[in-house]
Amino acid sequence: QKEVEQNSGPLSVPEGAIASLNCTYSDRVSQSFFWYRQYSGKSPELIMSIYSNGDKEDGRFTAQLNKASQYVSLLIRDSQPSDSATYLCAVNAPPAGSQGNLIFGKGTKLSVKP
Amino acid sequence: EPEVTQTPSHQVTQMGQEVILRCVPISNHLYFYWYRQILGQKVEFLVSFYNNEISEKSEIFDDQFSVERPDGSNFTLKIRSTKLEDSAMYFCASSRDREREKLFFGSGTQLSVL
C-alpha cells in the first residue's frame, strides 16, 4: 500500500517566521512530488512541484527533495496570515510518466499568527 | 485565468438515487480526473480519463461509478446507486499534455447522501 505521511499539525508560527512542512513517502520509485495548498472548504491549489533531489525555490516557497530518504519538505519564508491553510503533499503513483494518479497525504494544517 | 468548473456546488440526494456530477475542464487540457475527499480525510484518486477512455481507476471506483465525456467540453461522474459512504467532496481536475501530472482542480461538488 503506497503511503504519503504528513504531520497533521496544527503547526503554528508567528508572522514573518519560516514555516517548515515535512512529508515522507513509501514508494521508492516515485518520481514526481507536489505541494498543494487547501483552504478550508476549498479545492487543492498547486503551489510547487519538484522532480530532482535538492532544492527548488519559487518566491517565498522552497521545496526540498531527498529521494534516498524518501522525504520531501516545503519551506515558507516570511510567513503571512494568508498562508494559513492545510498543505497537502502529493506523490505520483508509478509507473513513471503515468497520468495524474496522485497519492495525497492527509495534510499539515498551518496557522500563521499576526 | 482558465479554470476547471464544476456543477452543482452542492448536491443532496437520497440513498439509492443516481447522481451526475458535472465538470468542464480547462479547454486545452487532455487529461481529466475525479478525486474525492471525505470530510477530514485525504484527497483520494478515483479515475483518470484520456482519449475518451479510462486510463486508470482506483479500488474506490467500482461498478457503481462511471465517467463520460458526452461532448467536447463536459466531463461527468455518475454514481448509479448512492450509498451513505459516498458523501464527500468530489473534485474534478485536468492537466495538459506537456505537464500532465500538474493537476488543476475545480472547486468541487459537495455530495450529501441521506
JSON list of C-alpha atoms in Angstrom, two decimals:
[
{"chain": "A", "resi": 1, "resn": "GLN", "atom": "CA", "xyz": [0.00, 0.00, 0.00]},
{"chain": "A", "resi": 2, "resn": "LYS", "atom": "CA", "xyz": [1.58, 3.24, -1.14]},
{"chain": "A", "resi": 3, "resn": "GLU", "atom": "CA", "xyz": [1.53, 5.87, 1.59]},
{"chain": "A", "resi": 4, "resn": "VAL", "atom": "CA", "xyz": [2.29, 9.53, 1.97]},
{"chain": "A", "resi": 5, "resn": "GLU", "atom": "CA", "xyz": [2.67, 10.66, 5.54]},
{"chain": "A", "resi": 6, "resn": "GLN", "atom": "CA", "xyz": [2.49, 14.13, 6.98]},
{"chain": "A", "resi": 7, "resn": "ASN", "atom": "CA", "xyz": [2.28, 15.50, 10.48]},
{"chain": "A", "resi": 8, "resn": "SER", "atom": "CA", "xyz": [-1.30, 16.73, 10.74]},
{"chain": "A", "resi": 9, "resn": "GLY", "atom": "CA", "xyz": [-0.36, 19.65, 12.98]},
{"chain": "A", "resi": 10, "resn": "PRO", "atom": "CA", "xyz": [-1.52, 22.22, 13.64]},
{"chain": "A", "resi": 11, "resn": "LEU", "atom": "CA", "xyz": [1.78, 23.95, 13.04]},
{"chain": "A", "resi": 12, "resn": "SER", "atom": "CA", "xyz": [1.67, 27.43, 14.47]},
{"chain": "A", "resi": 13, "resn": "VAL", "atom": "CA", "xyz": [4.25, 30.05, 13.51]},
{"chain": "A", "resi": 14, "resn": "PRO", "atom": "CA", "xyz": [4.40, 33.81, 14.05]},
{"chain": "A", "resi": 15, "resn": "GLU", "atom": "CA", "xyz": [4.05, 36.15, 11.14]},
{"chain": "A", "resi": 16, "resn": "GLY", "atom": "CA", "xyz": [7.38, 36.65, 9.38]},
{"chain": "A", "resi": 17, "resn": "ALA", "atom": "CA", "xyz": [8.84, 33.34, 10.53]},
{"chain": "A", "resi": 18, "resn": "ILE", "atom": "CA", "xyz": [9.80, 30.34, 8.41]},
{"chain": "A", "resi": 19, "resn": "ALA", "atom": "CA", "xyz": [7.28, 27.52, 8.32]},
{"chain": "A", "resi": 20, "resn": "SER", "atom": "CA", "xyz": [8.70, 24.06, 7.67]},
{"chain": "A", "resi": 21, "resn": "LEU", "atom": "CA", "xyz": [6.40, 21.30, 6.44]},
{"chain": "A", "resi": 22, "resn": "ASN", "atom": "CA", "xyz": [7.53, 17.72, 6.02]},
{"chain": "A", "resi": 23, "resn": "CYS", "atom": "CA", "xyz": [6.37, 14.67, 4.12]},
{"chain": "A", "resi": 24, "resn": "THR", "atom": "CA", "xyz": [7.59, 11.10, 3.72]},
{"chain": "A", "resi": 25, "resn": "TYR", "atom": "CA", "xyz": [6.51, 8.60, 1.11]},
{"chain": "A", "resi": 26, "resn": "SER", "atom": "CA", "xyz": [6.69, 4.86, 0.98]},
{"chain": "A", "resi": 27, "resn": "ASP", "atom": "CA", "xyz": [7.21, 4.00, -2.68]},
{"chain": "A", "resi": 28, "resn": "ARG", "atom": "CA", "xyz": [10.85, 4.34, -3.63]},
{"chain": "A", "resi": 29, "resn": "VAL", "atom": "CA", "xyz": [10.16, 4.57, -7.37]},
{"chain": "A", "resi": 30, "resn": "SER", "atom": "CA", "xyz": [8.00, 7.70, -7.11]},
{"chain": "A", "resi": 31, "resn": "GLN", "atom": "CA", "xyz": [9.34, 10.36, -9.43]},
{"chain": "A", "resi": 32, "resn": "SER", "atom": "CA", "xyz": [7.18, 13.47, -9.06]},
{"chain": "A", "resi": 33, "resn": "PHE", "atom": "CA", "xyz": [6.30, 15.39, -5.93]},
{"chain": "A", "resi": 34, "resn": "PHE", "atom": "CA", "xyz": [3.88, 18.21, -5.38]},
{"chain": "A", "resi": 35, "resn": "TRP", "atom": "CA", "xyz": [2.74, 20.58, -2.69]},
{"chain": "A", "resi": 36, "resn": "TYR", "atom": "CA", "xyz": [-0.84, 21.77, -2.74]},
{"chain": "A", "resi": 37, "resn": "ARG", "atom": "CA", "xyz": [-2.44, 24.38, -0.52]},
{"chain": "A", "resi": 38, "resn": "GLN", "atom": "CA", "xyz": [-6.03, 23.84, 0.55]},
{"chain": "A", "resi": 39, "resn": "TYR", "atom": "CA", "xyz": [-8.03, 26.48, 2.35]},
{"chain": "A", "resi": 40, "resn": "SER", "atom": "CA", "xyz": [-10.89, 25.20, 4.45]},
{"chain": "A", "resi": 41, "resn": "GLY", "atom": "CA", "xyz": [-13.78, 24.08, 2.27]},
{"chain": "A", "resi": 42, "resn": "LYS", "atom": "CA", "xyz": [-11.88, 24.81, -0.93]},
{"chain": "A", "resi": 43, "resn": "SER", "atom": "CA", "xyz": [-10.10, 22.78, -3.56]},
{"chain": "A", "resi": 44, "resn": "PRO", "atom": "CA", "xyz": [-6.37, 21.97, -3.60]},
{"chain": "A", "resi": 45, "resn": "GLU", "atom": "CA", "xyz": [-4.22, 24.56, -5.34]},
{"chain": "A", "resi": 46, "resn": "LEU", "atom": "CA", "xyz": [-0.84, 23.57, -6.75]},
{"chain": "A", "resi": 47, "resn": "ILE", "atom": "CA", "xyz": [1.98, 25.69, -5.35]},
{"chain": "A", "resi": 48, "resn": "MET", "atom": "CA", "xyz": [5.15, 23.70, -6.01]},
{"chain": "A", "resi": 49, "resn": "SER", "atom": "CA", "xyz": [6.39, 20.71, -7.95]},
{"chain": "A", "resi": 50, "resn": "ILE", "atom": "CA", "xyz": [9.77, 19.04, -7.65]},
{"chain": "A", "resi": 51, "resn": "TYR", "atom": "CA", "xyz": [11.29, 16.16, -9.55]},
{"chain": "A", "resi": 52, "resn": "SER", "atom": "CA", "xyz": [15.03, 16.11, -8.72]},
{"chain": "A", "resi": 53, "resn": "ASN", "atom": "CA", "xyz": [16.96, 15.85, -5.50]},
{"chain": "A", "resi": 54, "resn": "GLY", "atom": "CA", "xyz": [17.81, 19.19, -3.95]},
{"chain": "A", "resi": 55, "resn": "ASP", "atom": "CA", "xyz": [16.05, 22.48, -3.54]},
{"chain": "A", "resi": 56, "resn": "LYS", "atom": "CA", "xyz": [13.66, 24.34, -5.78]},
{"chain": "A", "resi": 57, "resn": "GLU", "atom": "CA", "xyz": [12.72, 27.92, -4.97]},
{"chain": "A", "resi": 58, "resn": "ASP", "atom": "CA", "xyz": [9.71, 29.90, -6.12]},
{"chain": "A", "resi": 59, "resn": "GLY", "atom": "CA", "xyz": [9.21, 33.22, -4.40]},
{"chain": "A", "resi": 60, "resn": "ARG", "atom": "CA", "xyz": [8.75, 32.63, -0.68]},
{"chain": "A", "resi": 61, "resn": "PHE", "atom": "CA", "xyz": [8.42, 28.87, -1.19]},
{"chain": "A", "resi": 62, "resn": "THR", "atom": "CA", "xyz": [11.24, 26.32, -1.30]},
{"chain": "A", "resi": 63, "resn": "ALA", "atom": "CA", "xyz": [10.64, 22.64, -1.93]},
{"chain": "A", "resi": 64, "resn": "GLN", "atom": "CA", "xyz": [13.31, 20.16, -0.90]},
{"chain": "A", "resi": 65, "resn": "LEU", "atom": "CA", "xyz": [13.56, 16.58, -2.09]},
{"chain": "A", "resi": 66, "resn": "ASN", "atom": "CA", "xyz": [15.70, 13.72, -0.82]},
{"chain": "A", "resi": 67, "resn": "LYS", "atom": "CA", "xyz": [14.85, 10.55, -2.70]},
{"chain": "A", "resi": 68, "resn": "ALA", "atom": "CA", "xyz": [17.32, 8.42, -0.73]},
{"chain": "A", "resi": 69, "resn": "SER", "atom": "CA", "xyz": [15.47, 9.29, 2.46]},
{"chain": "A", "resi": 70, "resn": "GLN", "atom": "CA", "xyz": [12.09, 9.35, 0.71]},
{"chain": "A", "resi": 71, "resn": "TYR", "atom": "CA", "xyz": [11.49, 12.78, 2.14]},
{"chain": "A", "resi": 72, "resn": "VAL", "atom": "CA", "xyz": [10.11, 15.98, 0.71]},
{"chain": "A", "resi": 73, "resn": "SER", "atom": "CA", "xyz": [9.64, 19.28, 2.51]},
{"chain": "A", "resi": 74, "resn": "LEU", "atom": "CA", "xyz": [8.25, 22.75, 1.94]},
{"chain": "A", "resi": 75, "resn": "LEU", "atom": "CA", "xyz": [9.66, 25.88, 3.49]},
{"chain": "A", "resi": 76, "resn": "ILE", "atom": "CA", "xyz": [7.62, 29.06, 3.56]},
{"chain": "A", "resi": 77, "resn": "ARG", "atom": "CA", "xyz": [9.70, 32.15, 4.27]},
{"chain": "A", "resi": 78, "resn": "ASP", "atom": "CA", "xyz": [8.26, 35.35, 5.73]},
{"chain": "A", "resi": 79, "resn": "SER", "atom": "CA", "xyz": [5.03, 33.55, 6.61]},
{"chain": "A", "resi": 80, "resn": "GLN", "atom": "CA", "xyz": [1.86, 35.61, 6.32]},
{"chain": "A", "resi": 81, "resn": "PRO", "atom": "CA", "xyz": [-1.55, 35.08, 7.93]},
{"chain": "A", "resi": 82, "resn": "SER", "atom": "CA", "xyz": [-2.87, 34.43, 4.41]},
{"chain": "A", "resi": 83, "resn": "ASP", "atom": "CA", "xyz": [-0.61, 31.35, 4.30]},
{"chain": "A", "resi": 84, "resn": "SER", "atom": "CA", "xyz": [-2.79, 29.76, 6.98]},
{"chain": "A", "resi": 85, "resn": "ALA", "atom": "CA", "xyz": [-4.18, 26.66, 5.29]},
{"chain": "A", "resi": 86, "resn": "THR", "atom": "CA", "xyz": [-3.69, 22.93, 5.06]},
{"chain": "A", "resi": 87, "resn": "TYR", "atom": "CA", "xyz": [-0.70, 21.92, 2.95]},
{"chain": "A", "resi": 88, "resn": "LEU", "atom": "CA", "xyz": [-1.01, 18.67, 1.08]},
{"chain": "A", "resi": 89, "resn": "CYS", "atom": "CA", "xyz": [1.94, 16.64, -0.08]},
{"chain": "A", "resi": 90, "resn": "ALA", "atom": "CA", "xyz": [1.22, 14.58, -3.20]},
{"chain": "A", "resi": 91, "resn": "VAL", "atom": "CA", "xyz": [3.32, 11.94, -4.90]},
{"chain": "A", "resi": 92, "resn": "ASN", "atom": "CA", "xyz": [2.82, 10.36, -8.28]},
{"chain": "A", "resi": 93, "resn": "ALA", "atom": "CA", "xyz": [1.95, 6.71, -8.39]},
{"chain": "A", "resi": 94, "resn": "PRO", "atom": "CA", "xyz": [4.23, 4.72, -10.69]},
{"chain": "A", "resi": 95, "resn": "PRO", "atom": "CA", "xyz": [4.75, 3.69, -13.37]},
{"chain": "A", "resi": 96, "resn": "ALA", "atom": "CA", "xyz": [6.81, 6.79, -14.04]},
{"chain": "A", "resi": 97, "resn": "GLY", "atom": "CA", "xyz": [5.26, 9.02, -16.63]},
{"chain": "A", "resi": 98, "resn": "SER", "atom": "CA", "xyz": [1.78, 7.84, -15.84]},
{"chain": "A", "resi": 99, "resn": "GLN", "atom": "CA", "xyz": [-1.00, 10.28, -15.57]},
{"chain": "A", "resi": 100, "resn": "GLY", "atom": "CA", "xyz": [-2.09, 12.25, -12.54]},
{"chain": "A", "resi": 101, "resn": "ASN", "atom": "CA", "xyz": [-2.85, 9.33, -10.27]},
{"chain": "A", "resi": 102, "resn": "LEU", "atom": "CA", "xyz": [-1.51, 11.21, -7.29]},
{"chain": "A", "resi": 103, "resn": "ILE", "atom": "CA", "xyz": [-1.38, 9.88, -3.77]},
{"chain": "A", "resi": 104, "resn": "PHE", "atom": "CA", "xyz": [-2.05, 12.61, -1.24]},
{"chain": "A", "resi": 105, "resn": "GLY", "atom": "CA", "xyz": [-1.03, 12.91, 2.34]},
{"chain": "A", "resi": 106, "resn": "LYS", "atom": "CA", "xyz": [-3.59, 13.95, 4.88]},
{"chain": "A", "resi": 107, "resn": "GLY", "atom": "CA", "xyz": [-2.08, 17.41, 5.06]},
{"chain": "A", "resi": 108, "resn": "THR", "atom": "CA", "xyz": [-0.49, 19.65, 7.65]},
{"chain": "A", "resi": 109, "resn": "LYS", "atom": "CA", "xyz": [-2.57, 22.48, 8.97]},
{"chain": "A", "resi": 110, "resn": "LEU", "atom": "CA", "xyz": [-0.53, 25.68, 9.19]},
{"chain": "A", "resi": 111, "resn": "SER", "atom": "CA", "xyz": [-1.58, 28.63, 11.29]},
{"chain": "A", "resi": 112, "resn": "VAL", "atom": "CA", "xyz": [0.33, 31.90, 10.96]},
{"chain": "A", "resi": 113, "resn": "LYS", "atom": "CA", "xyz": [-0.33, 34.20, 13.90]},
{"chain": "A", "resi": 114, "resn": "PRO", "atom": "CA", "xyz": [-0.20, 38.00, 13.34]},
{"chain": "B", "resi": 1, "resn": "GLU", "atom": "CA", "xyz": [-7.07, 32.65, -15.97]},
{"chain": "B", "resi": 2, "resn": "PRO", "atom": "CA", "xyz": [-8.72, 29.47, -17.22]},
{"chain": "B", "resi": 3, "resn": "GLU", "atom": "CA", "xyz": [-10.18, 27.24, -14.57]},
{"chain": "B", "resi": 4, "resn": "VAL", "atom": "CA", "xyz": [-11.95, 23.94, -14.08]},
{"chain": "B", "resi": 5, "resn": "THR", "atom": "CA", "xyz": [-15.63, 24.49, -13.35]},
{"chain": "B", "resi": 6, "resn": "GLN", "atom": "CA", "xyz": [-17.90, 22.07, -11.53]},
{"chain": "B", "resi": 7, "resn": "THR", "atom": "CA", "xyz": [-21.63, 21.95, -11.08]},
{"chain": "B", "resi": 8, "resn": "PRO", "atom": "CA", "xyz": [-23.52, 21.76, -8.87]},
{"chain": "B", "resi": 9, "resn": "SER", "atom": "CA", "xyz": [-21.56, 23.08, -5.90]},
{"chain": "B", "resi": 10, "resn": "HIS", "atom": "CA", "xyz": [-23.83, 21.12, -3.54]},
{"chain": "B", "resi": 11, "resn": "GLN", "atom": "CA", "xyz": [-25.93, 18.05, -4.19]},
{"chain": "B", "resi": 12, "resn": "VAL", "atom": "CA", "xyz": [-28.21, 16.38, -1.68]},
{"chain": "B", "resi": 13, "resn": "THR", "atom": "CA", "xyz": [-29.68, 13.02, -2.59]},
{"chain": "B", "resi": 14, "resn": "GLN", "atom": "CA", "xyz": [-31.41, 10.06, -1.04]},
{"chain": "B", "resi": 15, "resn": "MET", "atom": "CA", "xyz": [-29.59, 6.77, -0.63]},
{"chain": "B", "resi": 16, "resn": "GLY", "atom": "CA", "xyz": [-30.06, 4.60, -3.69]},
{"chain": "B", "resi": 17, "resn": "GLN", "atom": "CA", "xyz": [-30.59, 7.50, -6.07]},
{"chain": "B", "resi": 18, "resn": "GLU", "atom": "CA", "xyz": [-28.41, 8.23, -9.07]},
{"chain": "B", "resi": 19, "resn": "VAL", "atom": "CA", "xyz": [-26.38, 11.42, -9.22]},
{"chain": "B", "resi": 20, "resn": "ILE", "atom": "CA", "xyz": [-24.40, 13.02, -12.01]},
{"chain": "B", "resi": 21, "resn": "LEU", "atom": "CA", "xyz": [-21.63, 15.44, -11.19]},
{"chain": "B", "resi": 22, "resn": "ARG", "atom": "CA", "xyz": [-20.51, 17.72, -13.97]},
{"chain": "B", "resi": 23, "resn": "CYS", "atom": "CA", "xyz": [-17.20, 19.28, -14.84]},
{"chain": "B", "resi": 24, "resn": "VAL", "atom": "CA", "xyz": [-15.84, 21.49, -17.57]},
{"chain": "B", "resi": 25, "resn": "PRO", "atom": "CA", "xyz": [-12.05, 21.02, -17.71]},
{"chain": "B", "resi": 26, "resn": "ILE", "atom": "CA", "xyz": [-9.66, 23.68, -18.93]},
{"chain": "B", "resi": 27, "resn": "SER", "atom": "CA", "xyz": [-10.08, 23.85, -22.67]},
{"chain": "B", "resi": 28, "resn": "ASN", "atom": "CA", "xyz": [-6.62, 22.83, -23.88]},
{"chain": "B", "resi": 29, "resn": "HIS", "atom": "CA", "xyz": [-6.19, 20.08, -21.30]},
{"chain": "B", "resi": 30, "resn": "LEU", "atom": "CA", "xyz": [-6.26, 16.48, -22.41]},
{"chain": "B", "resi": 31, "resn": "TYR", "atom": "CA", "xyz": [-6.25, 14.52, -19.16]},
{"chain": "B", "resi": 32, "resn": "PHE", "atom": "CA", "xyz": [-9.18, 14.51, -16.80]},
{"chain": "B", "resi": 33, "resn": "TYR", "atom": "CA", "xyz": [-9.60, 13.14, -13.29]},
{"chain": "B", "resi": 34, "resn": "TRP", "atom": "CA", "xyz": [-12.02, 12.69, -10.47]},
{"chain": "B", "resi": 35, "resn": "TYR", "atom": "CA", "xyz": [-10.89, 12.76, -6.88]},
{"chain": "B", "resi": 36, "resn": "ARG", "atom": "CA", "xyz": [-12.89, 12.80, -3.70]},
{"chain": "B", "resi": 37, "resn": "GLN", "atom": "CA", "xyz": [-12.30, 13.95, -0.15]},
{"chain": "B", "resi": 38, "resn": "ILE", "atom": "CA", "xyz": [-14.38, 12.70, 2.75]},
{"chain": "B", "resi": 39, "resn": "LEU", "atom": "CA", "xyz": [-14.58, 15.33, 5.47]},
{"chain": "B", "resi": 40, "resn": "GLY", "atom": "CA", "xyz": [-11.34, 15.38, 7.44]},
{"chain": "B", "resi": 41, "resn": "GLN", "atom": "CA", "xyz": [-9.74, 12.72, 5.28]},
{"chain": "B", "resi": 42, "resn": "LYS", "atom": "CA", "xyz": [-7.23, 12.54, 2.45]},
{"chain": "B", "resi": 43, "resn": "VAL", "atom": "CA", "xyz": [-7.88, 13.52, -1.12]},
{"chain": "B", "resi": 44, "resn": "GLU", "atom": "CA", "xyz": [-8.36, 10.17, -2.88]},
{"chain": "B", "resi": 45, "resn": "PHE", "atom": "CA", "xyz": [-7.92, 9.32, -6.54]},
{"chain": "B", "resi": 46, "resn": "LEU", "atom": "CA", "xyz": [-10.95, 7.82, -8.28]},
{"chain": "B", "resi": 47, "resn": "VAL", "atom": "CA", "xyz": [-10.30, 7.74, -12.02]},
{"chain": "B", "resi": 48, "resn": "SER", "atom": "CA", "xyz": [-8.31, 9.26, -14.84]},
{"chain": "B", "resi": 49, "resn": "PHE", "atom": "CA", "xyz": [-9.55, 9.68, -18.39]},
{"chain": "B", "resi": 50, "resn": "TYR", "atom": "CA", "xyz": [-7.70, 10.29, -21.61]},
{"chain": "B", "resi": 51, "resn": "ASN", "atom": "CA", "xyz": [-8.59, 10.00, -25.27]},
{"chain": "B", "resi": 52, "resn": "ASN", "atom": "CA", "xyz": [-12.19, 9.14, -24.45]},
{"chain": "B", "resi": 53, "resn": "GLU", "atom": "CA", "xyz": [-11.41, 6.21, -22.23]},
{"chain": "B", "resi": 54, "resn": "ILE", "atom": "CA", "xyz": [-10.49, 5.42, -18.66]},
{"chain": "B", "resi": 55, "resn": "SER", "atom": "CA", "xyz": [-6.73, 5.29, -18.17]},
{"chain": "B", "resi": 56, "resn": "GLU", "atom": "CA", "xyz": [-6.59, 4.27, -14.54]},
{"chain": "B", "resi": 57, "resn": "LYS", "atom": "CA", "xyz": [-9.04, 3.75, -11.73]},
{"chain": "B", "resi": 58, "resn": "SER", "atom": "CA", "xyz": [-8.77, 3.09, -8.04]},
{"chain": "B", "resi": 59, "resn": "GLU", "atom": "CA", "xyz": [-10.43, 0.44, -5.91]},
{"chain": "B", "resi": 60, "resn": "ILE", "atom": "CA", "xyz": [-13.00, 3.02, -4.89]},
{"chain": "B", "resi": 61, "resn": "PHE", "atom": "CA", "xyz": [-14.18, 3.34, -8.48]},
{"chain": "B", "resi": 62, "resn": "ASP", "atom": "CA", "xyz": [-16.36, 0.24, -8.55]},
{"chain": "B", "resi": 63, "resn": "ASP", "atom": "CA", "xyz": [-19.27, -0.68, -10.81]},
{"chain": "B", "resi": 64, "resn": "GLN", "atom": "CA", "xyz": [-21.46, 2.00, -9.22]},
{"chain": "B", "resi": 65, "resn": "PHE", "atom": "CA", "xyz": [-19.28, 4.70, -10.76]},
{"chain": "B", "resi": 66, "resn": "SER", "atom": "CA", "xyz": [-18.93, 5.70, -14.38]},
{"chain": "B", "resi": 67, "resn": "VAL", "atom": "CA", "xyz": [-17.43, 8.61, -16.26]},
{"chain": "B", "resi": 68, "resn": "GLU", "atom": "CA", "xyz": [-18.28, 10.09, -19.60]},
{"chain": "B", "resi": 69, "resn": "ARG", "atom": "CA", "xyz": [-17.23, 12.89, -21.85]},
{"chain": "B", "resi": 70, "resn": "PRO", "atom": "CA", "xyz": [-20.52, 13.40, -23.71]},
{"chain": "B", "resi": 71, "resn": "ASP", "atom": "CA", "xyz": [-19.29, 16.31, -25.82]},
{"chain": "B", "resi": 72, "resn": "GLY", "atom": "CA", "xyz": [-16.15, 18.35, -26.38]},
{"chain": "B", "resi": 73, "resn": "SER", "atom": "CA", "xyz": [-16.32, 20.21, -23.12]},
{"chain": "B", "resi": 74, "resn": "ASN", "atom": "CA", "xyz": [-18.13, 18.33, -20.36]},
{"chain": "B", "resi": 75, "resn": "PHE", "atom": "CA", "xyz": [-16.76, 15.51, -18.19]},
{"chain": "B", "resi": 76, "resn": "THR", "atom": "CA", "xyz": [-19.21, 13.75, -15.90]},
{"chain": "B", "resi": 77, "resn": "LEU", "atom": "CA", "xyz": [-19.10, 11.37, -12.98]},
{"chain": "B", "resi": 78, "resn": "LYS", "atom": "CA", "xyz": [-22.17, 9.23, -12.42]},
{"chain": "B", "resi": 79, "resn": "ILE", "atom": "CA", "xyz": [-22.90, 7.32, -9.25]},
{"chain": "B", "resi": 80, "resn": "ARG", "atom": "CA", "xyz": [-25.66, 4.85, -10.04]},
{"chain": "B", "resi": 81, "resn": "SER", "atom": "CA", "xyz": [-27.00, 3.99, -6.62]},
{"chain": "B", "resi": 82, "resn": "THR", "atom": "CA", "xyz": [-25.62, 6.24, -3.94]},
{"chain": "B", "resi": 83, "resn": "LYS", "atom": "CA", "xyz": [-24.65, 4.99, -0.51]},
{"chain": "B", "resi": 84, "resn": "LEU", "atom": "CA", "xyz": [-24.23, 6.92, 2.71]},
{"chain": "B", "resi": 85, "resn": "GLU", "atom": "CA", "xyz": [-20.47, 6.47, 2.46]},
{"chain": "B", "resi": 86, "resn": "ASP", "atom": "CA", "xyz": [-20.41, 8.25, -0.90]},
{"chain": "B", "resi": 87, "resn": "SER", "atom": "CA", "xyz": [-20.93, 11.52, 0.95]},
{"chain": "B", "resi": 88, "resn": "ALA", "atom": "CA", "xyz": [-17.83, 13.56, 0.19]},
{"chain": "B", "resi": 89, "resn": "MET", "atom": "CA", "xyz": [-16.46, 16.50, -1.74]},
{"chain": "B", "resi": 90, "resn": "TYR", "atom": "CA", "xyz": [-15.84, 15.42, -5.31]},
{"chain": "B", "resi": 91, "resn": "PHE", "atom": "CA", "xyz": [-13.15, 17.26, -7.22]},
{"chain": "B", "resi": 92, "resn": "CYS", "atom": "CA", "xyz": [-12.66, 17.25, -10.94]},
{"chain": "B", "resi": 93, "resn": "ALA", "atom": "CA", "xyz": [-9.17, 18.00, -12.20]},
{"chain": "B", "resi": 94, "resn": "SER", "atom": "CA", "xyz": [-7.46, 18.34, -15.54]},
{"chain": "B", "resi": 95, "resn": "SER", "atom": "CA", "xyz": [-3.95, 18.58, -16.87]},
{"chain": "B", "resi": 96, "resn": "ARG", "atom": "CA", "xyz": [-2.31, 19.37, -20.16]},
{"chain": "B", "resi": 97, "resn": "ASP", "atom": "CA", "xyz": [-0.16, 17.10, -22.24]},
{"chain": "B", "resi": 98, "resn": "ARG", "atom": "CA", "xyz": [3.25, 18.59, -21.55]},
{"chain": "B", "resi": 99, "resn": "GLU", "atom": "CA", "xyz": [2.87, 18.66, -17.78]},
{"chain": "B", "resi": 100, "resn": "ARG", "atom": "CA", "xyz": [0.23, 16.06, -17.27]},
{"chain": "B", "resi": 101, "resn": "GLU", "atom": "CA", "xyz": [0.99, 15.46, -13.62]},
{"chain": "B", "resi": 102, "resn": "LYS", "atom": "CA", "xyz": [0.30, 19.09, -12.72]},
{"chain": "B", "resi": 103, "resn": "LEU", "atom": "CA", "xyz": [-3.33, 18.91, -11.84]},
{"chain": "B", "resi": 104, "resn": "PHE", "atom": "CA", "xyz": [-5.67, 21.87, -11.72]},
{"chain": "B", "resi": 105, "resn": "PHE", "atom": "CA", "xyz": [-8.66, 21.24, -9.53]},
{"chain": "B", "resi": 106, "resn": "GLY", "atom": "CA", "xyz": [-12.18, 22.52, -9.79]},
{"chain": "B", "resi": 107, "resn": "SER", "atom": "CA", "xyz": [-13.96, 23.99, -6.79]},
{"chain": "B", "resi": 108, "resn": "GLY", "atom": "CA", "xyz": [-15.71, 20.72, -6.04]},
{"chain": "B", "resi": 109, "resn": "THR", "atom": "CA", "xyz": [-19.20, 19.33, -5.57]},
{"chain": "B", "resi": 110, "resn": "GLN", "atom": "CA", "xyz": [-20.23, 18.57, -2.01]},
{"chain": "B", "resi": 111, "resn": "LEU", "atom": "CA", "xyz": [-22.35, 15.43, -2.21]},
{"chain": "B", "resi": 112, "resn": "SER", "atom": "CA", "xyz": [-24.54, 14.57, 0.76]},
{"chain": "B", "resi": 113, "resn": "VAL", "atom": "CA", "xyz": [-26.32, 11.22, 0.73]},
{"chain": "B", "resi": 114, "resn": "LEU", "atom": "CA", "xyz": [-29.16, 10.96, 3.23]}
]
